[in-house]
Structures are given as C-alpha cells and as structure tokens.
C-alpha cells in the first residue's frame, strides 16, 4: 500500500515561444493555466483514494479481445508515460480538442478515458478496451479483425492518430522550398525543426518527436550534404556477436555507423553534378523527451519472416547517448520506464509489457488482464522488443521540445 508521501509531479504550463522571423502565428493560443489549488486537489484526491482502496492506481489489466495483446502491451506502456498520463488525467487534451474545432476527435477521447480508468479505478479488476479498439479501427482499418499485429507498428499509428486530433496547428502553411546549403548544420537543423513545428505541434510531438541528422559525403570531391528529419521512434538493428554479449549501445552504433552508397545506390553529388560513390551516416540532432527504441527482431528473407531472439543488454538507468549526438557538447541521459515484450516466433507469439509504476517506484508485469510485480533484474530479457526511455530531469532543460 502506498503512503501519502507518494505524489505526482505538478508541472506548470508554459506559454509557447513565438514563431521565428515574425511569421504569422498559426498555432492555437495557449490554454489558460489550471489553478494550483485545482491541480493539488485533483492529485491529492488520487493519492487519498489509493490509501482508502488499499491498492495503488495504474495496476489494472486490460482484457484480451481476441489477439489484442499487441494493443494492450502498448497501451500499458503509454499509460505509464507520466506526462501523457497526466495530460489525460487533467483533461488538458479537451482544451486542445476544443481549440482544434475538429468534429472527429473520438480516438483521443477514448484513449484519455481508458487512461483515466486505469489510474482511477476503485478496484484492480481488468478493463475492457472495446470502445478504444473501435476507434483505433476506424482510424486505421488495418487493425480491424482479430489478426495478430506488430506492436511497434500499432504504436506509430496510435501516436499519429492522437497527434492529429490535438494538433495545435489548425491551418498548415504551404511547404516552402528553400536553399539551406549556405547555413551551418546547427542553423539548418534549427530552421528545419521550426518549419516542422509550424505544421505539426501537439503534446504528442512535445513528448515523442526528435530530429535525426543524415550526412552524405562524396568520396570524390568531399562535398557533404546534410538532411534533418523528425522521428517518432528509432528502429535499430540487433547487433550480432559470437564472443560477447550484445548491448543496446552496440545496436545504436550499428545504426549510426558509416555506410557506403555505391552501385545503384549512388546519389548525385551537388558539386560534381553526377552520381558518385558516397558515405552516409546518421546522428541525433535533437533528443526527444521520450525516446522509443524499436529492436528490429523481425526480418524478411527468401519470402519468409524470421525473428532474432538475441539477448540485448540495456540499462535501466543512466543511458548516456552523448556519443550518438550531432553536438559534441550535449549529454542526453535517459532512464527506462517501460518495455513491450514479444515472446514466440515470427509465426505467432504473445505481447506483454513491463512498466515502472511512478508512484511506487517498482516494476510490474502487464500480461493482458494479469498484473504482477517483477524484480528489476527480470526486465531485461531476450523478449524485449520496444523500449521506452525518459530523459532525466538534469537533461530535460537542454533537450525539451520547443522552438529553437
């Protein structure tokens, strides 16, 4: 039973920074800040309910509606994403929905209702996510039926749907084609990020979106071109070693290692004005508050899908990613708070989740309707498929999503 000293973090809402270069403000006006007394009473009510019910919130299972374990696993991971959970618990999403003036916002509303049920339920009986399932099927018909689906693919569809319904931008500006080659990489990255926010700006973007830098260098003249793209998650290959264990950083190094583009893959060099053999390398220009890492365990070869069951050792705390940063002065550090697991093979299997309860500070296993405590040593396994990391408070001020 949690004591009253367990509490939630109440974060003051900040006004969005203005658009650069005096461009028209296409974002919604920032919502009025909730009163401090209202926030405190809301969260104290949750905590007192925990004491009365003798069972902490957030430890509620989800019923399997027919091969929906992939959905349940991701929903539990998102429910244990603190800022997204609080966004739903405080009903702040409704302000964004109202400002959007969109008639179809049922997906966000059902997701918020489900999250609220998981965290305010008076008992620990499993909840049926049938209403939410109906809405995600309307948004993404590929999830209609009872076929087993990929959890990472479901996550992408879900975040995209939630973002679209609470996007603060109601009128997207036309995409401008401009020459950025005269700018430094840092200036180009900032410009591209601001251009992205002028079209896509929501609480979901605030949390999950980062920026990836791709550098292509001509091996003949040495000309280097850079491209900056937003990412919602990173799909990283599983490194293979025969003599020692594979670590998460081994996989990230494989993802960011320099590749050679030759033959049919040769790009056109802007300086040589012809196709040249080039090298290509990825680095992270802007780290998101929530970093989602997808371990690419499934691959297609010879028209057959296979699965890698390699054990990848990943840290639960203090994941330091400075070596993968485009900026050498940056030191982004992350802590793990959720894992979506897949057991079985490419032909069939089962999804579960491990999530760290923020109130109790303990790890729990979410296996559809069943929720049970697990030790931190059990969180690492060869079934780990999608990892959810949160930027540490010391790193957050440097990497928070905002206009640069």
Coordinates of C-alpha atoms in Angstrom, one line a residue:
X1 CA 0.0 0.0 0.0
X2 CA 1.5 3.4 -1.0
X3 CA 1.9 6.0 1.7
X4 CA 0.7 9.6 1.4
X5 CA 4.3 10.7 0.7
X6 CA 4.0 9.2 -2.8
X7 CA 2.8 12.0 -5.1
X8 CA 2.7 13.2 -8.7
X9 CA 4.8 16.0 -10.1
X10 CA 2.7 19.0 -10.9
X11 CA 4.3 20.9 -13.8
X12 CA 3.3 24.5 -14.5
X13 CA 2.2 25.1 -18.0
X14 CA 4.4 27.4 -20.1
X15 CA 3.4 29.7 -22.9
X16 CA 4.7 28.6 -26.3
X17 CA 7.6 30.6 -27.7
X18 CA 6.8 32.8 -30.6
X19 CA 7.5 31.7 -34.2
X20 CA 10.8 32.9 -35.7
X21 CA 11.3 35.7 -38.2
X22 CA 7.9 37.3 -37.3
X23 CA 5.9 34.7 -39.3
X24 CA 2.1 34.6 -38.7
X25 CA 1.2 32.7 -35.6
X26 CA -0.7 29.6 -36.9
X27 CA -0.7 27.9 -33.5
X28 CA -3.6 28.0 -31.2
X29 CA -3.5 30.3 -28.3
X30 CA -2.1 28.6 -25.2
X31 CA -4.7 27.4 -22.8
X32 CA -5.2 29.2 -19.5
X33 CA -3.1 27.6 -16.8
X34 CA -5.0 25.5 -14.4
X35 CA -5.3 26.9 -10.9
X36 CA -2.8 25.5 -8.4
X37 CA -5.5 24.6 -5.9
X38 CA -7.4 22.7 -8.6
X39 CA -4.3 20.7 -9.6
X40 CA -3.4 19.9 -6.0
X41 CA -6.9 18.8 -5.0
X42 CA -7.1 16.6 -8.1
X43 CA -3.8 14.8 -7.3
X44 CA -4.4 14.6 -3.6
X45 CA -7.7 13.0 -4.4
X46 CA -6.0 10.3 -6.4
X47 CA -3.5 9.7 -3.6
X48 CA -6.1 9.6 -0.9
X49 CA -8.1 7.2 -3.0
X50 CA -5.1 4.9 -3.1
X51 CA -4.9 4.9 0.6
X52 CA -8.6 4.2 1.0
X53 CA -8.7 1.5 -1.6
X54 CA -5.5 -0.1 -0.3
X55 CA -4.4 -0.6 -3.9
X56 CA -2.3 1.7 -5.9
X57 CA -3.6 3.2 -9.2
X58 CA -2.1 2.1 -12.5
X59 CA -2.0 -1.6 -11.7
X60 CA -5.1 -2.6 -13.7
X61 CA -5.0 -5.1 -16.5
X62 CA -6.7 -4.9 -20.0
X63 CA -8.9 -7.7 -21.3
X64 CA -7.8 -9.5 -24.4
X65 CA -10.5 -9.0 -27.1
X66 CA -9.0 -11.6 -29.4
X67 CA -5.4 -11.4 -30.3
X68 CA -5.2 -7.8 -28.9
X69 CA -2.2 -8.4 -26.7
X70 CA -0.1 -6.2 -29.0
X71 CA -2.5 -3.4 -28.3
X72 CA -2.7 -4.0 -24.6
X73 CA 1.1 -4.0 -24.3
X74 CA 1.5 -0.6 -26.0
X75 CA -1.5 0.9 -24.1
X76 CA 0.1 0.0 -20.7
X77 CA 3.4 1.5 -21.8
X78 CA 1.8 4.7 -22.8
X79 CA -0.4 4.8 -19.7
X80 CA 2.9 4.7 -17.7
X81 CA 4.3 7.6 -19.6
X82 CA 4.0 10.2 -16.9
X83 CA 3.3 13.4 -18.9
X84 CA 1.0 11.7 -21.3
X85 CA -0.9 10.1 -18.4
X86 CA -1.3 13.5 -16.6
X87 CA -2.3 15.2 -19.9
X88 CA -5.3 12.8 -19.9
X89 CA -6.0 12.7 -16.1
X90 CA -6.2 16.5 -16.0
X91 CA -8.4 16.6 -19.1
X92 CA -6.0 19.1 -20.8
X93 CA -6.5 17.2 -24.0
X94 CA -10.0 18.6 -24.2
X95 CA -8.7 22.1 -24.4
X96 CA -6.6 21.1 -27.4
X97 CA -9.6 19.3 -28.9
X98 CA -11.8 22.3 -28.5
X99 CA -9.3 24.7 -30.0
X100 CA -8.9 22.5 -33.0
X101 CA -12.7 22.6 -33.7
X102 CA -12.5 19.2 -35.3
X103 CA -15.6 17.1 -35.4
X104 CA -13.8 13.8 -35.3
X105 CA -11.8 13.5 -32.1
X106 CA -13.1 10.3 -30.8
X107 CA -9.7 8.5 -30.7
X108 CA -8.1 10.9 -28.3
X109 CA -11.2 11.0 -26.1
X110 CA -11.3 7.2 -25.9
X111 CA -7.6 6.9 -25.2
X112 CA -8.0 9.5 -22.4
X113 CA -11.0 7.7 -20.9
X114 CA -9.1 4.4 -20.9
X115 CA -6.1 6.0 -19.3
X116 CA -8.3 7.6 -16.6
X117 CA -9.9 4.3 -15.9
X118 CA -6.5 2.6 -15.4
X119 CA -5.4 5.2 -12.9
X120 CA -8.7 6.0 -11.0
X121 CA -10.3 2.6 -10.9
X122 CA -11.7 1.8 -7.4
X123 CA -10.5 -1.8 -7.8
X124 CA -8.0 -3.8 -9.8
X125 CA -10.4 -5.6 -12.0
X126 CA -9.3 -5.8 -15.6
X127 CA -10.9 -3.3 -18.0
X128 CA -12.2 -3.9 -21.5
X129 CA -10.7 -1.6 -24.1
X130 CA -13.5 -2.3 -26.6
X131 CA -14.5 1.3 -27.1
X132 CA -10.9 2.3 -27.7
X133 CA -10.5 -0.6 -30.1
X134 CA -13.5 0.5 -32.1
X135 CA -12.0 4.0 -32.5
X136 CA -8.5 2.8 -33.5
X137 CA -10.0 0.5 -36.1
X138 CA -11.9 3.5 -37.6
X139 CA -8.7 5.5 -37.7
X140 CA -6.6 2.6 -39.0
X141 CA -8.7 -0.1 -40.7
X142 CA -5.7 -2.5 -40.9
X143 CA -6.4 -3.3 -37.2
X144 CA -9.9 -4.5 -37.9
X145 CA -10.4 -8.2 -37.1
X146 CA -8.6 -10.5 -34.8
X147 CA -5.3 -11.0 -36.5
X148 CA -2.1 -10.6 -34.5
X149 CA -0.4 -7.3 -35.3
X150 CA 3.0 -5.8 -34.8
X151 CA 3.2 -3.7 -31.6
X152 CA 5.6 -1.1 -32.9
X153 CA 3.5 -0.5 -36.0
X154 CA 0.5 -0.1 -33.8
X155 CA 2.3 2.4 -31.7
X156 CA 3.1 4.5 -34.7
X157 CA -0.5 4.5 -35.9
X158 CA -1.8 5.4 -32.5
X159 CA 0.6 8.3 -31.8
X160 CA -0.1 9.6 -35.3
X161 CA -3.8 9.5 -34.7
X162 CA -3.6 11.1 -31.2
X163 CA -1.4 13.9 -32.6
X164 CA -3.7 14.7 -35.5
X165 CA -6.6 15.2 -33.1
X166 CA -4.8 17.5 -30.7
X167 CA -2.5 19.3 -33.2
X168 CA -2.3 22.9 -32.1
X169 CA -1.9 24.0 -35.7
X170 CA -5.3 24.4 -37.3
X171 CA -4.1 25.8 -40.7
X172 CA -0.9 24.2 -42.0
X173 CA 1.2 26.6 -44.1
X174 CA 2.4 25.6 -47.5
X175 CA 5.8 23.8 -47.6
X176 CA 8.4 26.2 -48.7
X177 CA 11.3 25.1 -50.9
X178 CA 14.4 27.0 -49.7
X179 CA 18.2 26.6 -50.2
X180 CA 19.8 25.9 -46.8
X181 CA 23.2 24.9 -48.1
X182 CA 24.7 28.3 -47.0
X183 CA 23.7 27.7 -43.4
X184 CA 25.7 25.8 -40.8
X185 CA 24.5 22.4 -39.8
X186 CA 23.3 23.8 -36.5
X187 CA 21.4 26.6 -38.1
X188 CA 19.9 24.3 -40.7
X189 CA 18.7 21.9 -38.1
X190 CA 17.0 24.7 -36.1
X191 CA 15.4 26.0 -39.2
X192 CA 14.0 22.6 -40.3
X193 CA 12.8 21.9 -36.7
X194 CA 10.9 25.2 -36.6
X195 CA 9.4 24.5 -40.1
X196 CA 8.2 21.2 -38.7
X197 CA 6.6 22.7 -35.7
X198 CA 4.7 25.2 -37.9
X199 CA 2.8 22.2 -39.3
X200 CA 2.9 19.6 -36.5
X201 CA 2.7 20.8 -32.9
X202 CA 1.0 18.9 -30.2
X203 CA 1.6 17.4 -26.7
X204 CA 2.4 14.1 -28.5
X205 CA 5.1 15.9 -30.5
X206 CA 6.3 17.6 -27.3
X207 CA 7.0 14.2 -25.8
X208 CA 7.9 11.8 -28.6
X209 CA 9.5 13.6 -31.5
X210 CA 13.2 14.1 -32.0
X211 CA 15.3 15.1 -35.0
X212 CA 17.7 12.9 -37.0
X213 CA 20.6 14.2 -38.9
X214 CA 21.8 12.3 -42.1
X215 CA 25.2 13.3 -43.6
X216 CA 26.1 12.2 -47.1
X217 CA 29.7 12.8 -48.2
X218 CA 31.0 12.4 -51.8
X219 CA 34.2 10.2 -51.9
X220 CA 35.4 12.1 -55.0
X221 CA 35.2 15.8 -54.1
X222 CA 34.5 15.6 -50.4
X223 CA 31.3 17.6 -50.6
X224 CA 29.0 16.9 -47.6
X225 CA 25.2 17.4 -47.6
X226 CA 23.0 17.2 -44.6
X227 CA 19.3 16.4 -44.2
X228 CA 17.3 16.8 -41.0
X229 CA 14.2 14.7 -40.4
X230 CA 11.8 14.3 -37.5
X231 CA 11.5 10.9 -35.9
X232 CA 8.9 9.4 -33.6
X233 CA 11.0 6.3 -32.7
X234 CA 14.2 4.7 -33.9
X235 CA 14.2 1.3 -35.4
X236 CA 17.7 -0.1 -34.7
X237 CA 19.2 -3.3 -35.9
X238 CA 20.1 -6.0 -33.4
X239 CA 23.9 -6.4 -33.5
X240 CA 25.3 -9.9 -33.7
X241 CA 28.3 -11.1 -31.8
X242 CA 29.7 -14.6 -31.4
X243 CA 32.1 -14.0 -28.5
X244 CA 30.4 -11.5 -26.1
X245 CA 27.1 -10.1 -25.1
X246 CA 25.2 -7.6 -27.2
X247 CA 24.5 -4.3 -25.6
X248 CA 22.0 -1.6 -26.6
X249 CA 24.9 0.7 -27.5
X250 CA 26.2 -2.0 -29.9
X251 CA 22.8 -1.8 -31.7
X252 CA 22.9 2.0 -31.7
X253 CA 26.5 2.0 -33.0
X254 CA 25.4 -0.3 -35.8
X255 CA 22.5 2.1 -36.6
X256 CA 24.8 5.2 -36.7
X257 CA 27.8 3.6 -38.4
X258 CA 29.1 4.9 -41.7
X259 CA 27.6 3.1 -44.7
X260 CA 28.9 3.2 -48.3
X261 CA 26.5 4.1 -51.1
X262 CA 27.7 2.6 -54.3
X263 CA 26.3 1.0 -57.5
X264 CA 22.6 1.6 -57.9
X265 CA 22.6 3.4 -54.5
X266 CA 25.0 6.1 -55.6
X267 CA 23.4 9.6 -55.0
X268 CA 24.0 12.6 -57.2
X269 CA 26.7 14.9 -55.7
X270 CA 25.6 18.6 -55.7
X271 CA 29.1 19.7 -56.5
X272 CA 30.1 17.1 -59.1
X273 CA 26.6 17.2 -60.7
X274 CA 26.8 13.5 -61.3
X275 CA 26.2 10.2 -59.4
X276 CA 29.1 9.4 -57.1
X277 CA 30.1 6.8 -54.6
X278 CA 29.3 8.4 -51.2
X279 CA 29.3 7.6 -47.5
X280 CA 26.2 8.1 -45.3
X281 CA 26.0 8.4 -41.5
X282 CA 23.2 9.1 -39.0
X283 CA 23.4 11.1 -35.8
X284 CA 20.8 12.5 -33.4
X285 CA 20.4 16.3 -33.7
X286 CA 17.6 16.7 -31.2
X287 CA 16.8 14.2 -28.5
X288 CA 13.1 13.8 -27.6
X289 CA 11.8 13.7 -24.0
X290 CA 10.5 10.2 -24.6
X291 CA 12.9 8.1 -26.6
X292 CA 11.3 5.0 -28.1
X293 CA 13.8 2.4 -29.4
X294 CA 12.5 -0.4 -31.6
X295 CA 14.7 -3.5 -31.7
X296 CA 14.4 -4.9 -35.2
X297 CA 14.0 -8.5 -34.3
X298 CA 11.9 -9.4 -37.4
X299 CA 13.3 -9.6 -40.9
X300 CA 12.1 -10.9 -44.3
X301 CA 14.4 -13.1 -46.3
X302 CA 13.5 -15.5 -49.1
X303 CA 9.8 -14.6 -48.6
X304 CA 10.0 -15.9 -45.1
X305 CA 9.8 -13.8 -41.9
X306 CA 12.3 -14.8 -39.2
X307 CA 12.9 -13.5 -35.6
X308 CA 16.1 -12.8 -33.8
X309 CA 16.0 -13.8 -30.2
X310 CA 19.3 -12.3 -29.3
X311 CA 19.6 -11.1 -25.7
X312 CA 20.3 -7.3 -25.8
X313 CA 21.6 -5.9 -22.5
X314 CA 20.1 -2.5 -22.0
X315 CA 20.4 -0.2 -18.9
X316 CA 17.5 0.6 -16.7
X317 CA 19.1 3.9 -15.6
X318 CA 21.7 6.4 -16.9
X319 CA 21.6 5.5 -20.6
X320 CA 24.2 8.1 -21.8
X321 CA 23.8 8.8 -25.5
X322 CA 26.3 11.6 -26.0
X323 CA 28.4 9.6 -28.5
X324 CA 25.4 9.5 -30.8
X325 CA 24.7 13.2 -30.6
X326 CA 25.4 15.6 -33.5
X327 CA 26.5 18.2 -31.0
X328 CA 29.6 17.1 -29.0
X329 CA 28.7 19.3 -26.0
X330 CA 25.4 17.5 -25.5
X331 CA 25.0 14.8 -22.8
X332 CA 21.5 13.3 -23.0
X333 CA 20.8 10.8 -20.3
X334 CA 17.7 8.5 -20.2
X335 CA 16.0 6.2 -17.7
X336 CA 13.9 3.2 -18.8
X337 CA 10.3 3.1 -17.6
X338 CA 8.5 0.6 -19.9
X339 CA 9.2 -2.3 -22.3
X340 CA 6.9 -4.0 -24.8
X341 CA 7.9 -7.7 -25.0
X342 CA 7.3 -10.3 -27.7
X343 CA 7.6 -14.0 -26.8
X344 CA 7.4 -16.7 -29.5
X345 CA 8.5 -16.7 -33.1
X346 CA 7.7 -15.0 -36.4
X347 CA 4.7 -17.2 -37.0
X348 CA 3.0 -16.4 -33.7
X349 CA 3.6 -15.2 -30.2
X350 CA 2.4 -13.1 -27.3
X351 CA 2.9 -9.5 -26.2
X352 CA 3.3 -8.3 -22.7
X353 CA 4.7 -5.2 -21.0
X354 CA 7.0 -4.3 -18.1
X355 CA 6.3 -0.9 -16.7
X356 CA 7.7 1.0 -13.8
X357 CA 5.0 2.4 -11.6
X358 CA 5.9 6.1 -10.9
X359 CA 4.1 6.2 -7.6
X360 CA 5.6 3.1 -6.1
X361 CA 8.9 3.1 -7.9
X362 CA 8.5 -0.6 -8.6
X363 CA 8.3 -2.7 -11.8
X364 CA 5.2 -4.6 -12.8
X365 CA 4.4 -7.2 -15.5
X366 CA 1.3 -6.4 -17.6
X367 CA 0.0 -9.6 -19.2
X368 CA -3.4 -8.7 -20.6
X369 CA -5.7 -9.0 -17.6
X370 CA -3.0 -10.0 -15.2
X371 CA -0.7 -7.5 -13.4
X372 CA 2.0 -8.7 -11.1
X373 CA 5.2 -7.4 -9.5
X374 CA 8.6 -8.2 -11.1
X375 CA 12.1 -7.5 -10.0
X376 CA 14.2 -5.1 -11.9
X377 CA 16.5 -8.0 -12.9
X378 CA 13.6 -9.6 -14.8
X379 CA 13.0 -6.5 -17.0
X380 CA 15.9 -7.4 -19.3
X381 CA 15.2 -10.4 -21.5
X382 CA 15.5 -11.7 -25.0
X383 CA 11.8 -10.9 -25.5
X384 CA 12.4 -7.1 -25.2
X385 CA 11.0 -5.5 -28.4
X386 CA 10.2 -1.8 -27.9
X387 CA 12.0 0.2 -25.2
X388 CA 10.6 3.4 -23.7
X389 CA 13.1 5.8 -22.2
X390 CA 12.5 9.1 -20.5
X391 CA 15.0 12.0 -20.4
X392 CA 16.4 12.6 -16.9
X393 CA 15.5 15.9 -15.2
X394 CA 19.1 17.1 -15.4
X395 CA 19.0 16.7 -19.2
X396 CA 15.4 17.9 -19.8
X397 CA 16.1 21.6 -19.8
X398 CA 18.6 21.2 -22.6
X399 CA 16.5 18.9 -24.8
X400 CA 12.9 19.9 -24.2
X401 CA 10.8 20.2 -27.3
X402 CA 10.4 23.8 -28.2
X403 CA 11.1 26.3 -30.9
X404 CA 14.8 26.6 -31.3

